[in-house]
């Protein structure tokens, strides 16, 4: 009888261990290790101590700039995110803070010398948009203020190819401001749209499906984006084929992801983007990291 009780106890312990392993295996995500083209760049995959987003790439392809906020200073909402400006080498080394503060809509100038961001005021873990765009000189972190007429959260900022203007998307139109004299003007009044980007000749691409779309920089045939601040998939639109499709899950770091903010490398073959493992089942509190994907087109052909 005593032996039977011991056996029952052992079986219960083993069964409990099995349930624990199943729980851990089911809810703890780990990045893919099978795709050699995926490279971790910045963030915290273990403790999720920082939320990282809005990466852009230098014109020489050697440096990535992004925004980062400590998780305990972040509201947890992807629609309300603002952080300090950082830079990092494309191998993930030498992460450096360029400017401390609350910023969104990071954009890099065509010559790679300047950054532009919208400023936000911290409000108890939330960020309140200011009617201010600042231009940051990367070499010395000096700033120049450009006041705009609207006090609302912009949807995107894009440098003109000459570097003379900053284009930005509001709730109702696309505007631009002259970097030298701060003159602001409306350039497109198409009404509410999801996103936009500029072609190499500064003509405007309006997109009603993709959030923060990014046009491939060389032959300008493709545009990348997501369907929300963060969404389940990254989408690529082919202008020539008039088609749109989601990138395969194997090209993102987690089996279940929130992904956003894809940005092309100058060669048009690699992209950088923000990704977060889905934890709670809905977007809003899963901190994101910055990832690099090489050889994009070889993996979707």
Short mmCIF file of C-alpha atoms in Angstrom, two decimals:
data_model
loop_
_atom_site.label_atom_id
_atom_site.label_comp_id
_atom_site.label_asym_id
_atom_site.label_seq_id
_atom_site.Cartn_x
_atom_site.Cartn_y
_atom_site.Cartn_z
CA UNK A 1 0.00 0.00 0.00
CA UNK A 2 2.83 2.36 0.92
CA UNK A 3 4.57 1.68 -2.41
CA UNK A 4 1.36 2.39 -4.30
CA UNK A 5 1.09 5.79 -2.58
CA UNK A 6 4.70 6.59 -3.52
CA UNK A 7 4.04 5.60 -7.13
CA UNK A 8 0.93 7.79 -7.26
CA UNK A 9 2.88 10.71 -5.80
CA UNK A 10 5.68 10.27 -8.33
CA UNK A 11 3.15 10.11 -11.17
CA UNK A 12 1.51 13.32 -9.97
CA UNK A 13 4.87 15.09 -9.81
CA UNK A 14 5.80 13.89 -13.28
CA UNK A 15 2.42 14.94 -14.64
CA UNK A 16 2.83 18.38 -13.06
CA UNK A 17 6.28 18.75 -14.61
CA UNK A 18 4.88 17.77 -18.00
CA UNK A 19 2.14 20.42 -17.73
CA UNK A 20 4.74 23.01 -16.74
CA UNK A 21 6.90 22.16 -19.73
CA UNK A 22 3.90 22.38 -22.04
CA UNK A 23 2.98 25.76 -20.56
CA UNK A 24 6.50 27.11 -20.95
CA UNK A 25 6.84 25.76 -24.46
CA UNK A 26 3.49 27.15 -25.52
CA UNK A 27 3.81 30.67 -24.20
CA UNK A 28 7.50 31.52 -24.27
CA UNK A 29 8.50 32.56 -27.76
CA UNK A 30 12.04 32.32 -29.04
CA UNK A 31 13.34 33.86 -32.25
CA UNK A 32 13.78 31.72 -35.34
CA UNK A 33 17.23 30.20 -35.63
CA UNK A 34 16.64 28.53 -39.00
CA UNK A 35 16.71 31.62 -41.22
CA UNK A 36 20.32 32.73 -41.60
CA UNK A 37 19.16 35.90 -43.35
CA UNK A 38 17.57 37.28 -40.16
CA UNK A 39 19.88 39.34 -37.94
CA UNK A 40 19.04 40.73 -34.51
CA UNK A 41 20.09 44.39 -34.31
CA UNK A 42 18.79 46.09 -31.15
CA UNK A 43 16.45 45.55 -28.20
CA UNK A 44 15.94 43.07 -25.39
CA UNK A 45 14.59 39.64 -26.39
CA UNK A 46 14.62 38.30 -22.82
CA UNK A 47 13.37 40.95 -20.37
CA UNK A 48 11.67 43.25 -22.92
CA UNK A 49 13.10 46.19 -20.96
CA UNK A 50 12.96 48.53 -23.98
CA UNK A 51 10.53 49.11 -26.84
CA UNK A 52 12.32 49.82 -30.14
CA UNK A 53 10.75 51.04 -33.38
CA UNK A 54 10.93 53.23 -36.51
CA UNK A 55 14.35 52.16 -37.90
CA UNK A 56 15.95 53.95 -40.87
CA UNK A 57 19.20 53.20 -42.71
CA UNK A 58 22.08 55.51 -43.60
CA UNK A 59 22.64 56.06 -47.36
CA UNK A 60 25.91 54.10 -47.22
CA UNK A 61 24.11 51.14 -45.59
CA UNK A 62 26.53 51.00 -42.65
CA UNK A 63 24.43 52.43 -39.84
CA UNK A 64 20.85 52.02 -38.58
CA UNK A 65 19.01 54.73 -36.66
CA UNK A 66 15.96 53.95 -34.54
CA UNK A 67 13.82 55.10 -31.63
CA UNK A 68 13.84 53.42 -28.22
CA UNK A 69 11.94 53.92 -24.96
CA UNK A 70 12.29 52.05 -21.63
CA UNK A 71 9.27 49.83 -21.22
CA UNK A 72 8.39 51.32 -17.83
CA UNK A 73 8.14 54.76 -19.52
CA UNK A 74 5.99 53.50 -22.39
CA UNK A 75 2.20 53.53 -22.38
CA UNK A 76 2.13 50.07 -23.95
CA UNK A 77 0.17 51.31 -26.95
CA UNK A 78 1.69 51.09 -30.41
CA UNK A 79 -0.35 54.12 -31.45
CA UNK A 80 1.25 56.11 -28.60
CA UNK A 81 4.97 55.50 -28.82
CA UNK A 82 7.80 57.99 -28.61
CA UNK A 83 11.44 57.47 -27.70
CA UNK A 84 15.02 58.66 -27.80
CA UNK A 85 17.14 58.50 -30.96
CA UNK A 86 19.79 55.78 -31.18
CA UNK A 87 22.17 54.49 -33.82
CA UNK A 88 23.83 51.10 -34.24
CA UNK A 89 26.10 49.32 -36.70
CA UNK A 90 24.44 46.82 -39.03
CA UNK A 91 26.06 43.97 -37.09
CA UNK A 92 24.34 45.17 -33.90
CA UNK A 93 27.47 46.65 -32.34
CA UNK A 94 28.17 50.13 -30.99
CA UNK A 95 24.61 51.12 -30.02
CA UNK A 96 24.79 54.83 -29.21
CA UNK A 97 22.22 57.35 -28.02
CA UNK A 98 22.17 60.42 -30.26
CA UNK A 99 19.47 62.46 -28.55
CA UNK A 100 17.42 61.85 -25.43
CA UNK A 101 13.73 62.71 -25.48
CA UNK A 102 10.31 61.67 -26.77
CA UNK A 103 10.25 61.53 -30.58
CA UNK A 104 8.40 59.77 -33.37
CA UNK A 105 8.40 59.64 -37.19
CA UNK A 106 12.17 59.36 -37.57
CA UNK A 107 13.48 60.21 -41.06
CA UNK A 108 17.02 60.47 -42.45
CA UNK A 109 18.19 62.98 -45.06
CA UNK A 110 19.40 61.72 -48.48
CA UNK A 111 22.99 62.75 -47.70
CA UNK A 112 22.85 60.93 -44.35
CA UNK A 113 23.92 63.98 -42.36
CA UNK A 114 20.63 64.89 -40.67
CA UNK A 115 17.64 63.30 -38.99
CA UNK A 116 14.15 64.68 -38.54
CA UNK A 117 11.60 63.76 -35.86
CA UNK A 118 8.38 65.08 -34.37
CA UNK A 119 8.63 66.08 -30.70
CA UNK A 120 6.31 64.81 -27.98
CA UNK A 121 5.71 65.89 -24.39
CA UNK A 122 5.79 63.07 -21.77
CA UNK A 123 2.46 62.77 -19.98
CA UNK A 124 2.53 60.01 -17.33
CA UNK A 125 3.64 57.22 -19.67
CA UNK A 126 1.74 58.78 -22.57
CA UNK A 127 3.17 61.05 -25.24
CA UNK A 128 1.40 64.27 -26.27
CA UNK A 129 2.34 65.49 -29.78
CA UNK A 130 3.83 68.94 -30.15
CA UNK A 131 3.60 71.22 -33.19
CA UNK A 132 7.35 70.89 -33.57
CA UNK A 133 9.67 69.01 -35.93
CA UNK A 134 13.33 69.11 -35.08
CA UNK A 135 16.26 68.50 -37.41
CA UNK A 136 19.25 66.80 -35.78
CA UNK A 137 22.79 67.14 -37.11
CA UNK A 138 24.13 63.62 -36.67
CA UNK A 139 27.79 64.59 -36.33
CA UNK A 140 27.29 66.69 -33.19
CA UNK A 141 23.64 66.13 -32.14
CA UNK A 142 22.85 69.84 -32.57
CA UNK A 143 19.20 70.60 -33.33
CA UNK A 144 17.13 73.05 -35.35
CA UNK A 145 13.45 73.72 -34.58
CA UNK A 146 10.79 73.81 -37.29
CA UNK A 147 7.40 74.86 -35.93
CA UNK A 148 4.38 73.57 -37.86
CA UNK A 149 0.82 74.88 -37.80
CA UNK A 150 -0.86 71.71 -36.47
CA UNK A 151 -0.66 70.23 -32.99
CA UNK A 152 -1.44 66.61 -33.83
CA UNK A 153 0.38 63.34 -34.16
CA UNK A 154 1.83 63.16 -37.66
CA UNK A 155 1.66 59.87 -39.54
CA UNK A 156 5.01 60.13 -41.30
CA UNK A 157 7.88 62.50 -42.15
CA UNK A 158 9.85 62.18 -45.42
CA UNK A 159 12.84 64.18 -46.65
CA UNK A 160 12.76 65.52 -50.20
CA UNK A 161 15.52 64.16 -52.41
CA UNK A 162 17.20 67.57 -52.47
CA UNK A 163 17.13 67.77 -48.68
CA UNK A 164 15.45 71.19 -48.84
CA UNK A 165 11.99 70.10 -47.66
CA UNK A 166 10.36 67.85 -45.10
CA UNK A 167 7.06 66.34 -46.23
CA UNK A 168 4.64 65.18 -43.54
CA UNK A 169 1.25 63.51 -43.39
CA UNK A 170 -1.55 64.88 -41.20
CA UNK A 171 -5.04 63.49 -40.67
CA UNK A 172 -6.32 65.39 -43.71
CA UNK A 173 -3.51 66.25 -46.10
CA UNK A 174 0.17 66.08 -47.03
CA UNK A 175 2.23 69.19 -46.28
CA UNK A 176 5.83 70.23 -46.58
CA UNK A 177 8.03 72.69 -44.74
CA UNK A 178 11.13 74.39 -46.09
CA UNK A 179 14.07 73.46 -43.87
CA UNK A 180 15.81 76.81 -44.48
CA UNK A 181 12.99 79.33 -44.04
CA UNK A 182 10.26 77.28 -42.25
CA UNK A 183 7.61 78.13 -44.85
CA UNK A 184 4.85 75.52 -44.70
CA UNK A 185 2.45 74.63 -47.52
CA UNK A 186 -0.19 72.03 -48.37
CA UNK A 187 0.85 69.91 -51.37
CA UNK A 188 -1.88 67.25 -51.48
CA UNK A 189 -5.48 67.41 -50.26
CA UNK A 190 -6.68 63.90 -51.01
CA UNK A 191 -8.30 63.67 -47.60
CA UNK A 192 -7.73 60.89 -45.08
CA UNK A 193 -5.14 58.37 -46.30
CA UNK A 194 -3.17 55.62 -44.61
CA UNK A 195 0.33 56.49 -45.80
CA UNK A 196 2.59 58.06 -48.41
CA UNK A 197 6.15 58.12 -49.69
CA UNK A 198 8.17 60.03 -52.28
CA UNK A 199 9.57 58.67 -55.52
CA UNK A 200 13.11 59.64 -56.50
CA UNK A 201 11.77 62.65 -58.44
CA UNK A 202 9.80 63.82 -55.37
CA UNK A 203 6.43 62.91 -56.86
CA UNK A 204 4.06 61.68 -54.16
CA UNK A 205 2.87 58.10 -53.82
CA UNK A 206 -0.40 58.00 -51.86
CA UNK A 207 -1.30 54.66 -50.30
CA UNK A 208 -4.71 53.78 -48.88
CA UNK A 209 -3.72 50.30 -47.64
CA UNK A 210 -0.24 50.48 -46.06
CA UNK A 211 0.87 52.24 -42.90
CA UNK A 212 4.16 54.15 -43.42
CA UNK A 213 4.84 52.66 -46.89
CA UNK A 214 8.45 52.64 -48.11
CA UNK A 215 9.27 52.57 -51.84
CA UNK A 216 12.24 50.41 -52.92
CA UNK A 217 14.99 52.98 -53.64
CA UNK A 218 16.46 51.70 -56.92
CA UNK A 219 13.98 50.64 -59.61
CA UNK A 220 11.02 51.93 -57.52
CA UNK A 221 8.88 48.92 -58.42
CA UNK A 222 7.97 47.74 -54.91
CA UNK A 223 6.59 49.35 -51.77
CA UNK A 224 6.72 47.82 -48.29
CA UNK A 225 4.50 48.48 -45.29
CA UNK A 226 2.13 47.12 -42.68
CA UNK A 227 -1.61 47.49 -42.20
CA UNK A 228 -1.46 49.28 -38.85
CA UNK A 229 0.95 50.77 -36.30
CA UNK A 230 1.94 47.12 -35.79
CA UNK A 231 0.26 44.25 -37.61
CA UNK A 232 0.59 40.50 -38.09
CA UNK A 233 2.33 40.74 -41.48
CA UNK A 234 4.62 42.88 -43.55
CA UNK A 235 3.13 43.50 -46.98
CA UNK A 236 4.84 44.18 -50.29
CA UNK A 237 3.09 45.82 -53.23
CA UNK A 238 4.31 45.32 -56.79
CA UNK A 239 3.50 48.37 -58.91
CA UNK A 240 4.18 46.54 -62.18
CA UNK A 241 2.08 43.49 -61.39
CA UNK A 242 -0.53 45.50 -59.51
CA UNK A 243 -0.43 42.89 -56.73
CA UNK A 244 0.07 42.88 -52.97
CA UNK A 245 1.11 39.95 -50.78
CA UNK A 246 2.34 39.22 -47.27
CA UNK A 247 5.93 38.24 -46.66
CA UNK A 248 6.26 34.61 -45.49
CA UNK A 249 6.34 34.05 -41.73
CA UNK A 250 9.81 32.52 -42.07
CA UNK A 251 11.13 36.01 -42.90
CA UNK A 252 10.17 37.37 -39.49
CA UNK A 253 11.85 36.44 -36.20
CA UNK A 254 8.94 34.88 -34.31
CA UNK A 255 6.32 32.27 -35.15
CA UNK A 256 3.69 34.83 -34.11
CA UNK A 257 4.76 38.44 -34.60
CA UNK A 258 3.69 42.01 -34.42
CA UNK A 259 5.71 43.73 -37.16
CA UNK A 260 5.96 47.29 -38.48
CA UNK A 261 8.16 50.05 -39.92
CA UNK A 262 10.04 48.21 -42.69
CA UNK A 263 12.79 50.30 -44.30
CA UNK A 264 14.92 49.45 -47.33
CA UNK A 265 18.69 49.30 -47.42
CA UNK A 266 20.20 51.39 -50.26
CA UNK A 267 20.88 48.26 -52.36
CA UNK A 268 17.17 47.37 -52.35
CA UNK A 269 17.95 43.78 -51.30
CA UNK A 270 17.76 43.99 -47.51
CA UNK A 271 15.29 45.58 -45.10
CA UNK A 272 15.24 46.54 -41.43
CA UNK A 273 12.04 46.48 -39.38
CA UNK A 274 10.55 46.35 -35.88
CA UNK A 275 9.15 43.06 -34.53
CA UNK A 276 7.60 41.91 -31.27
CA UNK A 277 6.55 38.41 -30.18
CA UNK A 278 2.82 38.14 -29.58
CA UNK A 279 2.37 37.59 -25.88
CA UNK A 280 -1.04 38.73 -24.68
CA UNK A 281 -2.88 37.95 -27.92
CA UNK A 282 -3.56 41.57 -28.84
CA UNK A 283 -1.23 44.43 -29.80
CA UNK A 284 -0.43 46.91 -27.11
CA UNK A 285 2.07 45.64 -24.55
CA UNK A 286 4.64 43.53 -26.41
CA UNK A 287 7.95 45.39 -26.65
CA UNK A 288 9.60 45.33 -30.06
CA UNK A 289 13.17 44.84 -31.24
CA UNK A 290 14.96 45.90 -34.42
CA UNK A 291 15.73 43.15 -36.96
CA UNK A 292 17.54 43.03 -40.30
CA UNK A 293 16.49 40.75 -43.15
CA UNK A 294 19.03 40.13 -45.94
CA UNK A 295 18.39 38.77 -49.44
CA UNK A 296 14.68 39.59 -49.40
CA UNK A 297 13.84 38.88 -53.02
CA UNK A 298 15.75 35.58 -53.14
CA UNK A 299 13.39 34.32 -50.42
CA UNK A 300 10.07 35.34 -51.98
CA UNK A 301 10.67 34.31 -55.60
#
